[in-house]
Amino acid sequence: MSDLEYHVPVLRDAVLGALRPAPGERAIDLTLGGGGHARAMGERLGPQGTLIGLDQDPDAIEQAARTLAGLECKVLVVRCNFAQFDGGLRSLGIASPAEEPGGGVDVMLADLGVSSHQLDTSSRGFSFSQDGPLDMRMSKEGPDALALILDTTPHELARILREGGEVPNAMRIALALKTEAAAGRLQRTSQLAALCERLMPPRHKGKGKKIHPATTVFQALRIAVNQELEVLDTLLERAKQWMRPGGRLGIISFHSLEDRRVKQAFKKMEGYCICPPKLPICCCGWTSFGESASKRPIVASDKELEENPRARSAKLRVFRFL
Ligand SMILES: C[S@@+](CC[C@H](N)C(=O)[O-])C[C@H]1O[C@@H](n2cnc3c(N)ncnc32)[C@H](O)[C@@H]1O
C-alpha cells in the first residue's frame, strides 16, 4: 500500500513551512500513520540528518518500512505510545539535551487522532458506517470499547460520553449502552450505530447537513479507549525537556478538547509573570521556553479541503523553543 492510500497527510506544506526541518537536524514524528509527514520531513534532513518515527499501531510501523525506504537520512522507527516517547528515544540510544550534549531533537511533530487506514479498516471497529467488532484500540492492545462499556460504572460512562462527545442525555445513553452490552447485543459497531439512531435524533450542522447521532458517541468512546487526552497531556508536559535550542514542536489536533490543551500548554511554556500588579519589580522569577509561532492555529486551505475533506477540522499549532 502507498503512503497516500494508507493516509493523506493533512496540512503537509504548512507543517514543512512552520517546522522547517533542515539538513543535518534530528526530527521525530510521534504519529507515523502512513508516514507521509515523516517522509516529507526526512527528505529535508539530508544524509547527515536523523528521522525518528514512532506509532503505537503495528500496522503503521509496517507501513513505515515501505514509506520511509530509500531516504538519505538515518531512519529509526520505534513502536510505542507517544506518552512514553522519552523511553522510545532512550531505547534508540538518544538522551535528552540536559543528559548529554547533542541530545534531544530539533523538530517534533504529533498529528493526533486516527489514520484513514484505521478508520476505513472495518475490523478495527472505529467507524459507525462499517460493520466490525466494537474495538477502537489504536495499539491493538488492552481493553477494547466493549470492555470499557461493560467495566465502567454508569456514572463514569456518562462522564466519558459528556466530556468526550458532548453527548446529550449522557446518563440515559450510558444506561442503554450498559444494558445492551450486558445482554450481548453490543458486540458490533453496527449494533452501536443502530442503538444511537434509536436513542438520539440526528443533529444539524448547517446547510441542511445532518450529523449521524453515533458520531459523538463513537468519538467519546474512542477518546476513552485510547486515553487520548491523558497521553496528550503527558506529551505536552515532557516535550520541552527533549527539544534542542531553537527546536520546533508542532501539534495537529482535530477537536476542541485537544486544541484547548495544546493552546494552554503552549501559553504555559511561553511563561508569564504572576507577581501582584502592585509590585514595582518582578519577583516570581518566571521562565520562558520560547513562543508560539502564531496566536491562531493554521487550518486547511479551501483547495486542500476540496481534495481531502478529512482535513476540515485539523488545526496546527507550532511552538518555537529558545
Ligand atoms: C492522523 S494519523 C497520522 C498520519 C501521519 N501524519 C501521516 O502522514 O500519515 C495518527 C496516527 O497516530 C497514531 N497515534 C495516535 N495516538 C498515538 C499515541 N498516543 N501514541 C502513538 N501513536 C499514536 C495512530 O495510531 C495513527 O497511526
Tab-separated table of C-alpha atoms and ligand atoms in Angstrom:
chain	number	residue	atom	x	y	z
A	1	MET	CA	0.000	0.000	0.000
A	2	SER	CA	1.311	3.504	-0.782
A	3	ASP	CA	1.500	6.126	1.979
A	4	LEU	CA	-1.358	8.085	0.355
A	5	GLU	CA	-3.592	5.003	0.201
A	6	TYR	CA	-2.897	4.493	3.909
A	7	HIS	CA	-3.469	8.147	4.899
A	8	VAL	CA	-3.278	11.528	3.161
A	9	PRO	CA	-1.213	13.825	5.434
A	10	VAL	CA	-3.110	16.996	6.380
A	11	LEU	CA	-1.531	20.475	6.264
A	12	ARG	CA	1.625	18.908	4.806
A	13	ASP	CA	3.051	22.110	3.312
A	14	ALA	CA	2.146	24.135	6.404
A	15	VAL	CA	3.929	21.577	8.600
A	16	LEU	CA	7.090	21.827	6.491
A	17	GLY	CA	6.876	25.631	6.370
A	18	ALA	CA	6.434	26.020	10.119
A	19	LEU	CA	8.713	23.239	11.404
A	20	ARG	CA	11.432	23.803	8.767
A	21	PRO	CA	13.337	20.525	9.060
A	22	ALA	CA	16.859	21.310	7.816
A	23	PRO	CA	19.881	19.280	6.642
A	24	GLY	CA	21.736	17.602	9.499
A	25	GLU	CA	18.898	18.015	12.005
A	26	ARG	CA	17.183	15.362	14.102
A	27	ALA	CA	13.382	15.156	13.702
A	28	ILE	CA	10.826	12.921	15.373
A	29	ASP	CA	7.349	12.139	14.046
A	30	LEU	CA	5.376	10.854	17.041
A	31	THR	CA	2.411	9.688	14.939
A	32	LEU	CA	3.781	7.963	11.841
A	33	GLY	CA	0.463	6.716	10.404
A	34	GLY	CA	1.143	6.205	6.695
A	35	GLY	CA	4.467	8.043	7.044
A	36	GLY	CA	3.533	10.929	4.702
A	37	HIS	CA	4.608	13.725	7.060
A	38	ALA	CA	7.643	11.723	8.175
A	39	ARG	CA	8.831	11.144	4.606
A	40	ALA	CA	8.360	14.823	3.714
A	41	MET	CA	10.442	15.841	6.745
A	42	GLY	CA	13.030	13.118	6.101
A	43	GLU	CA	13.586	14.401	2.552
A	44	ARG	CA	14.781	17.701	4.047
A	45	LEU	CA	17.195	16.239	6.600
A	46	GLY	CA	19.866	15.110	4.119
A	47	PRO	CA	22.469	12.373	4.652
A	48	GLN	CA	23.688	13.834	7.965
A	49	GLY	CA	20.195	14.104	9.467
A	50	THR	CA	18.168	11.629	11.510
A	51	LEU	CA	14.452	10.873	11.260
A	52	ILE	CA	12.788	9.028	14.116
A	53	GLY	CA	9.305	7.627	13.567
A	54	LEU	CA	7.010	6.417	16.313
A	55	ASP	CA	3.494	4.965	16.414
A	56	GLN	CA	1.583	2.671	18.743
A	57	ASP	CA	-0.131	0.820	15.888
A	58	PRO	CA	1.797	-2.169	14.471
A	59	ASP	CA	0.144	-1.528	11.063
A	60	ALA	CA	1.744	1.951	10.946
A	61	ILE	CA	5.155	0.539	11.845
A	62	GLU	CA	4.834	-1.982	9.000
A	63	GLN	CA	3.749	0.756	6.567
A	64	ALA	CA	6.675	2.971	7.643
A	65	ALA	CA	9.178	0.410	6.360
A	66	ARG	CA	7.688	0.917	2.873
A	67	THR	CA	7.117	4.694	3.012
A	68	LEU	CA	10.470	5.644	4.509
A	69	ALA	CA	12.558	3.290	2.352
A	70	GLY	CA	15.254	4.997	0.305
A	71	LEU	CA	15.541	8.194	2.379
A	72	GLU	CA	19.084	9.584	2.546
A	73	CYS	CA	18.909	10.401	6.243
A	74	LYS	CA	19.287	7.880	9.046
A	75	VAL	CA	15.845	6.399	9.838
A	76	LEU	CA	14.918	4.913	13.215
A	77	VAL	CA	11.455	3.521	13.937
A	78	VAL	CA	10.013	2.531	17.284
A	79	ARG	CA	6.606	1.247	18.304
A	80	CYS	CA	5.275	2.845	21.479
A	81	ASN	CA	2.721	5.286	22.828
A	82	PHE	CA	3.891	8.888	22.445
A	83	ALA	CA	3.263	9.406	26.160
A	84	GLN	CA	6.424	7.287	26.519
A	85	PHE	CA	8.360	8.877	23.642
A	86	ASP	CA	11.247	9.593	26.018
A	87	GLY	CA	11.604	5.864	26.731
A	88	GLY	CA	11.372	5.209	22.989
A	89	LEU	CA	14.201	7.665	22.307
A	90	ARG	CA	16.343	6.171	25.071
A	91	SER	CA	15.803	2.686	23.601
A	92	LEU	CA	17.385	4.092	20.404
A	93	GLY	CA	20.373	5.439	22.363
A	94	ILE	CA	19.199	9.081	22.306
A	95	ALA	CA	19.326	11.106	25.543
A	96	SER	CA	17.781	14.487	26.382
A	97	PRO	CA	19.829	17.707	25.909
A	98	ALA	CA	20.210	18.011	29.705
A	99	GLU	CA	21.624	14.491	29.931
A	100	GLU	CA	24.040	14.639	27.007
A	101	PRO	CA	25.494	17.360	24.763
A	102	GLY	CA	23.944	16.806	21.327
A	103	GLY	CA	20.956	15.014	22.876
A	104	GLY	CA	17.315	15.809	22.098
A	105	VAL	CA	15.595	16.694	18.825
A	106	ASP	CA	15.264	19.792	16.620
A	107	VAL	CA	11.793	19.008	15.295
A	108	MET	CA	8.890	17.172	16.921
A	109	LEU	CA	5.514	16.557	15.253
A	110	ALA	CA	2.321	14.931	16.538
A	111	ASP	CA	-0.644	14.567	14.161
A	112	LEU	CA	-3.287	13.413	16.631
A	113	GLY	CA	-6.209	11.030	16.282
A	114	VAL	CA	-6.729	8.090	13.959
A	115	SER	CA	-5.427	7.467	10.442
A	116	SER	CA	-7.675	6.854	7.436
A	117	HIS	CA	-6.342	3.287	7.417
A	118	GLN	CA	-7.579	2.742	10.974
A	119	LEU	CA	-10.920	4.411	10.233
A	120	ASP	CA	-11.500	2.550	6.966
A	121	THR	CA	-10.471	-0.925	8.173
A	122	SER	CA	-13.746	-2.374	9.452
A	123	SER	CA	-12.027	-4.955	11.687
A	124	ARG	CA	-10.506	-2.107	13.759
A	125	GLY	CA	-14.003	-1.047	14.862
A	126	PHE	CA	-13.538	2.748	14.633
A	127	SER	CA	-16.286	3.537	12.143
A	128	PHE	CA	-20.056	3.609	12.558
A	129	SER	CA	-20.529	3.371	8.796
A	130	GLN	CA	-18.789	-0.028	8.503
A	131	ASP	CA	-19.634	-3.131	10.482
A	132	GLY	CA	-16.871	-4.529	12.679
A	133	PRO	CA	-16.118	-5.620	16.245
A	134	LEU	CA	-16.563	-2.893	18.876
A	135	ASP	CA	-12.803	-2.457	19.290
A	136	MET	CA	-11.343	1.073	18.671
A	137	ARG	CA	-7.842	0.327	20.047
A	138	MET	CA	-5.077	2.086	18.116
A	139	SER	CA	-2.418	-0.151	19.676
A	140	LYS	CA	-4.435	-3.391	19.287
A	141	GLU	CA	-3.666	-3.975	22.980
A	142	GLY	CA	-5.527	-3.500	26.271
A	143	PRO	CA	-9.282	-3.236	26.893
A	144	ASP	CA	-11.406	-2.512	23.806
A	145	ALA	CA	-14.552	-0.360	23.557
A	146	LEU	CA	-16.891	-3.204	24.509
A	147	ALA	CA	-14.819	-3.954	27.626
A	148	LEU	CA	-14.882	-0.258	28.512
A	149	ILE	CA	-18.690	-0.172	28.335
A	150	LEU	CA	-19.018	-3.369	30.378
A	151	ASP	CA	-16.424	-2.483	33.014
A	152	THR	CA	-17.183	1.177	33.796
A	153	THR	CA	-19.966	2.328	36.094
A	154	PRO	CA	-22.963	4.107	34.520
A	155	HIS	CA	-21.803	7.390	36.086
A	156	GLU	CA	-18.282	7.046	34.698
A	157	LEU	CA	-19.606	6.064	31.268
A	158	ALA	CA	-21.942	9.069	31.279
A	159	ARG	CA	-18.981	11.330	32.125
A	160	ILE	CA	-16.974	9.826	29.237
A	161	LEU	CA	-19.847	10.496	26.808
A	162	ARG	CA	-20.437	14.016	28.110
A	163	GLU	CA	-16.798	15.097	28.175
A	164	GLY	CA	-15.527	13.301	25.072
A	165	GLY	CA	-18.509	13.901	22.788
A	166	GLU	CA	-20.818	16.400	24.494
A	167	VAL	CA	-23.447	13.667	24.121
A	168	PRO	CA	-26.871	14.978	25.203
A	169	ASN	CA	-28.738	12.899	27.834
A	170	ALA	CA	-25.460	11.137	28.569
A	171	MET	CA	-26.774	9.199	31.580
A	172	ARG	CA	-29.699	7.778	29.601
A	173	ILE	CA	-27.375	6.729	26.762
A	174	ALA	CA	-24.845	5.247	29.215
A	175	LEU	CA	-27.520	3.098	30.876
A	176	ALA	CA	-28.780	1.897	27.488
A	177	LEU	CA	-25.225	1.027	26.362
A	178	LYS	CA	-24.595	-0.972	29.522
A	179	THR	CA	-27.914	-2.839	29.295
A	180	GLU	CA	-27.374	-3.774	25.639
A	181	ALA	CA	-23.727	-4.747	26.213
A	182	ALA	CA	-24.600	-6.939	29.214
A	183	ALA	CA	-27.270	-8.694	27.107
A	184	GLY	CA	-24.682	-9.432	24.390
A	185	ARG	CA	-26.369	-7.115	21.890
A	186	LEU	CA	-23.482	-4.650	21.524
A	187	GLN	CA	-20.688	-6.727	20.009
A	188	ARG	CA	-20.549	-4.842	16.700
A	189	THR	CA	-20.161	-1.238	15.536
A	190	SER	CA	-23.384	-1.607	13.504
A	191	GLN	CA	-25.294	-2.517	16.684
A	192	LEU	CA	-23.940	0.567	18.471
A	193	ALA	CA	-24.741	2.790	15.469
A	194	ALA	CA	-28.315	1.419	15.304
A	195	LEU	CA	-28.783	1.929	19.052
A	196	CYS	CA	-27.624	5.562	18.757
A	197	GLU	CA	-30.093	6.102	15.904
A	198	ARG	CA	-32.922	4.749	18.060
A	199	LEU	CA	-31.988	6.852	21.095
A	200	MET	CA	-30.826	10.157	19.644
A	201	PRO	CA	-32.201	12.485	16.960
A	202	PRO	CA	-29.743	13.491	14.189
A	203	ARG	CA	-28.027	16.842	14.786
A	204	HIS	CA	-27.766	19.559	12.161
A	205	LYS	CA	-24.510	21.216	11.194
A	206	GLY	CA	-25.773	23.909	8.843
A	207	LYS	CA	-26.562	23.952	5.104
A	208	GLY	CA	-29.122	21.185	5.748
A	209	LYS	CA	-26.350	18.664	6.552
A	210	LYS	CA	-27.071	16.202	9.331
A	211	ILE	CA	-24.554	14.660	11.751
A	212	HIS	CA	-25.183	10.962	12.358
A	213	PRO	CA	-26.224	10.513	16.013
A	214	ALA	CA	-23.476	7.909	16.502
A	215	THR	CA	-20.694	10.415	15.656
A	216	THR	CA	-20.325	11.862	19.130
A	217	VAL	CA	-20.737	8.517	20.935
A	218	PHE	CA	-18.036	6.877	18.778
A	219	GLN	CA	-15.717	9.862	19.315
A	220	ALA	CA	-16.187	9.798	23.087
A	221	LEU	CA	-15.601	6.036	23.351
A	222	ARG	CA	-12.519	6.194	21.104
A	223	ILE	CA	-11.007	9.002	23.182
A	224	ALA	CA	-11.580	6.988	26.366
A	225	VAL	CA	-10.375	3.623	24.993
A	226	ASN	CA	-7.092	5.200	23.854
A	227	GLN	CA	-6.841	7.662	26.775
A	228	GLU	CA	-6.219	10.307	24.146
A	229	LEU	CA	-6.444	13.340	26.429
A	230	GLU	CA	-4.269	11.871	29.173
A	231	VAL	CA	-1.472	10.882	26.760
A	232	LEU	CA	-1.619	14.302	25.090
A	233	ASP	CA	-1.187	15.997	28.482
A	234	THR	CA	1.826	13.787	29.229
A	235	LEU	CA	3.375	14.551	25.841
A	236	LEU	CA	2.868	18.304	26.269
A	237	GLU	CA	4.450	18.169	29.716
A	238	ARG	CA	7.515	16.148	28.616
A	239	ALA	CA	8.251	17.604	25.173
A	240	LYS	CA	10.144	20.680	26.409
A	241	GLN	CA	12.796	18.558	28.132
A	242	TRP	CA	13.701	16.971	24.787
A	243	MET	CA	13.858	19.979	22.479
A	244	ARG	CA	17.233	21.327	21.416
A	245	PRO	CA	17.790	25.117	21.482
A	246	GLY	CA	15.869	26.585	18.534
A	247	GLY	CA	13.700	23.443	18.317
A	248	ARG	CA	10.191	23.434	16.820
A	249	LEU	CA	7.219	21.482	18.162
A	250	GLY	CA	4.095	21.074	16.005
A	251	ILE	CA	0.787	19.542	17.090
A	252	ILE	CA	-2.142	18.917	14.745
A	253	SER	CA	-5.403	18.460	16.635
A	254	PHE	CA	-8.880	17.574	15.412
A	255	HIS	CA	-11.298	18.689	18.106
A	256	SER	CA	-11.586	21.433	20.681
A	257	LEU	CA	-10.732	19.176	23.648
A	258	GLU	CA	-7.281	18.619	22.132
A	259	ASP	CA	-6.725	22.109	20.743
A	260	ARG	CA	-7.574	23.738	24.085
A	261	ARG	CA	-4.934	21.608	25.813
A	262	VAL	CA	-2.290	22.428	23.204
A	263	LYS	CA	-3.071	26.148	23.381
A	264	GLN	CA	-2.880	26.195	27.184
A	265	ALA	CA	0.329	24.138	27.313
A	266	PHE	CA	1.998	26.480	24.789
A	267	LYS	CA	0.889	29.509	26.811
A	268	LYS	CA	2.382	27.943	29.937
A	269	MET	CA	5.672	27.309	28.117
A	270	GLU	CA	5.744	30.929	26.942
A	271	GLY	CA	5.692	31.805	30.637
A	272	TYR	CA	4.196	34.830	32.268
A	273	CYS	CA	4.735	36.911	35.383
A	274	ILE	CA	2.398	36.046	38.254
A	275	CYS	CA	3.507	38.862	40.586
A	276	PRO	CA	0.774	41.056	42.091
A	277	PRO	CA	0.408	44.131	39.822
A	278	LYS	CA	1.402	46.482	42.676
A	279	LEU	CA	4.947	45.061	42.995
A	280	PRO	CA	7.470	47.518	41.474
A	281	ILE	CA	9.700	44.720	40.111
A	282	CYS	CA	9.113	41.105	39.157
A	283	CYS	CA	9.819	38.662	41.992
A	284	CYS	CA	8.229	35.440	40.720
A	285	GLY	CA	11.216	34.521	38.537
A	286	TRP	CA	9.136	33.217	35.631
A	287	THR	CA	10.962	31.481	32.831
A	288	SER	CA	10.049	31.199	29.190
A	289	PHE	CA	10.864	28.218	26.982
A	290	GLY	CA	10.079	30.136	23.797
A	291	GLU	CA	6.976	31.308	21.962
A	292	SER	CA	4.021	30.129	19.914
A	293	ALA	CA	4.609	30.712	16.205
A	294	SER	CA	1.184	32.379	15.893
A	295	LYS	CA	-1.802	33.265	18.047
A	296	ARG	CA	-4.238	31.416	15.811
A	297	PRO	CA	-3.825	27.836	14.640
A	298	ILE	CA	-3.103	27.093	10.980
A	299	VAL	CA	-6.057	25.454	9.188
A	300	ALA	CA	-6.511	23.840	5.775
A	301	SER	CA	-6.993	25.954	2.650
A	302	ASP	CA	-10.145	25.624	0.527
A	303	LYS	CA	-8.073	23.756	-2.067
A	304	GLU	CA	-6.886	21.188	0.485
A	305	LEU	CA	-10.434	20.778	1.831
A	306	GLU	CA	-11.686	20.070	-1.669
A	307	GLU	CA	-9.031	17.394	-2.156
A	308	ASN	CA	-9.152	15.968	1.375
A	309	PRO	CA	-12.354	16.646	3.376
A	310	ARG	CA	-10.799	14.890	6.402
A	311	ALA	CA	-8.619	17.982	6.853
A	312	ARG	CA	-11.674	20.094	7.738
A	313	SER	CA	-11.189	20.139	11.498
A	314	ALA	CA	-7.360	19.985	11.526
A	315	LYS	CA	-5.599	22.737	13.499
A	316	LEU	CA	-1.821	23.082	13.561
A	317	ARG	CA	-0.122	24.924	16.420
A	318	VAL	CA	3.639	25.388	16.489
A	319	PHE	CA	5.926	26.313	19.386
A	320	ARG	CA	9.454	27.633	18.818
A	321	PHE	CA	11.939	26.978	21.613
A	322	LEU	CA	14.639	29.458	22.631
B	1	LIG	C1	-3.672	11.057	11.936
B	1	LIG	S1	-2.655	9.655	11.903
B	1	LIG	C2	-1.087	10.291	11.456
B	1	LIG	C3	-0.888	10.368	9.980
B	1	LIG	C4	0.507	10.733	9.555
B	1	LIG	N1	0.867	12.053	9.981
B	1	LIG	C5	0.695	10.572	8.060
B	1	LIG	O1	1.293	11.448	7.439
B	1	LIG	O2	0.259	9.557	7.508
B	1	LIG	C6	-2.431	9.325	13.585
B	1	LIG	C7	-1.505	8.167	13.885
B	1	LIG	O3	-1.040	8.383	15.198
B	1	LIG	C8	-1.080	7.205	15.924
B	1	LIG	N2	-1.286	7.591	17.319
B	1	LIG	C9	-2.332	8.269	17.836
B	1	LIG	N3	-2.168	8.444	19.154
B	1	LIG	C10	-0.972	7.885	19.465
B	1	LIG	C11	-0.239	7.750	20.671
B	1	LIG	N4	-0.713	8.204	21.832
B	1	LIG	N5	0.963	7.141	20.630
B	1	LIG	C12	1.455	6.660	19.458
B	1	LIG	N6	0.792	6.733	18.288
B	1	LIG	C13	-0.405	7.346	18.290
B	1	LIG	C14	-2.214	6.411	15.348
B	1	LIG	O4	-2.010	5.031	15.566
B	1	LIG	C15	-2.152	6.802	13.871
B	1	LIG	O5	-1.376	5.896	13.146
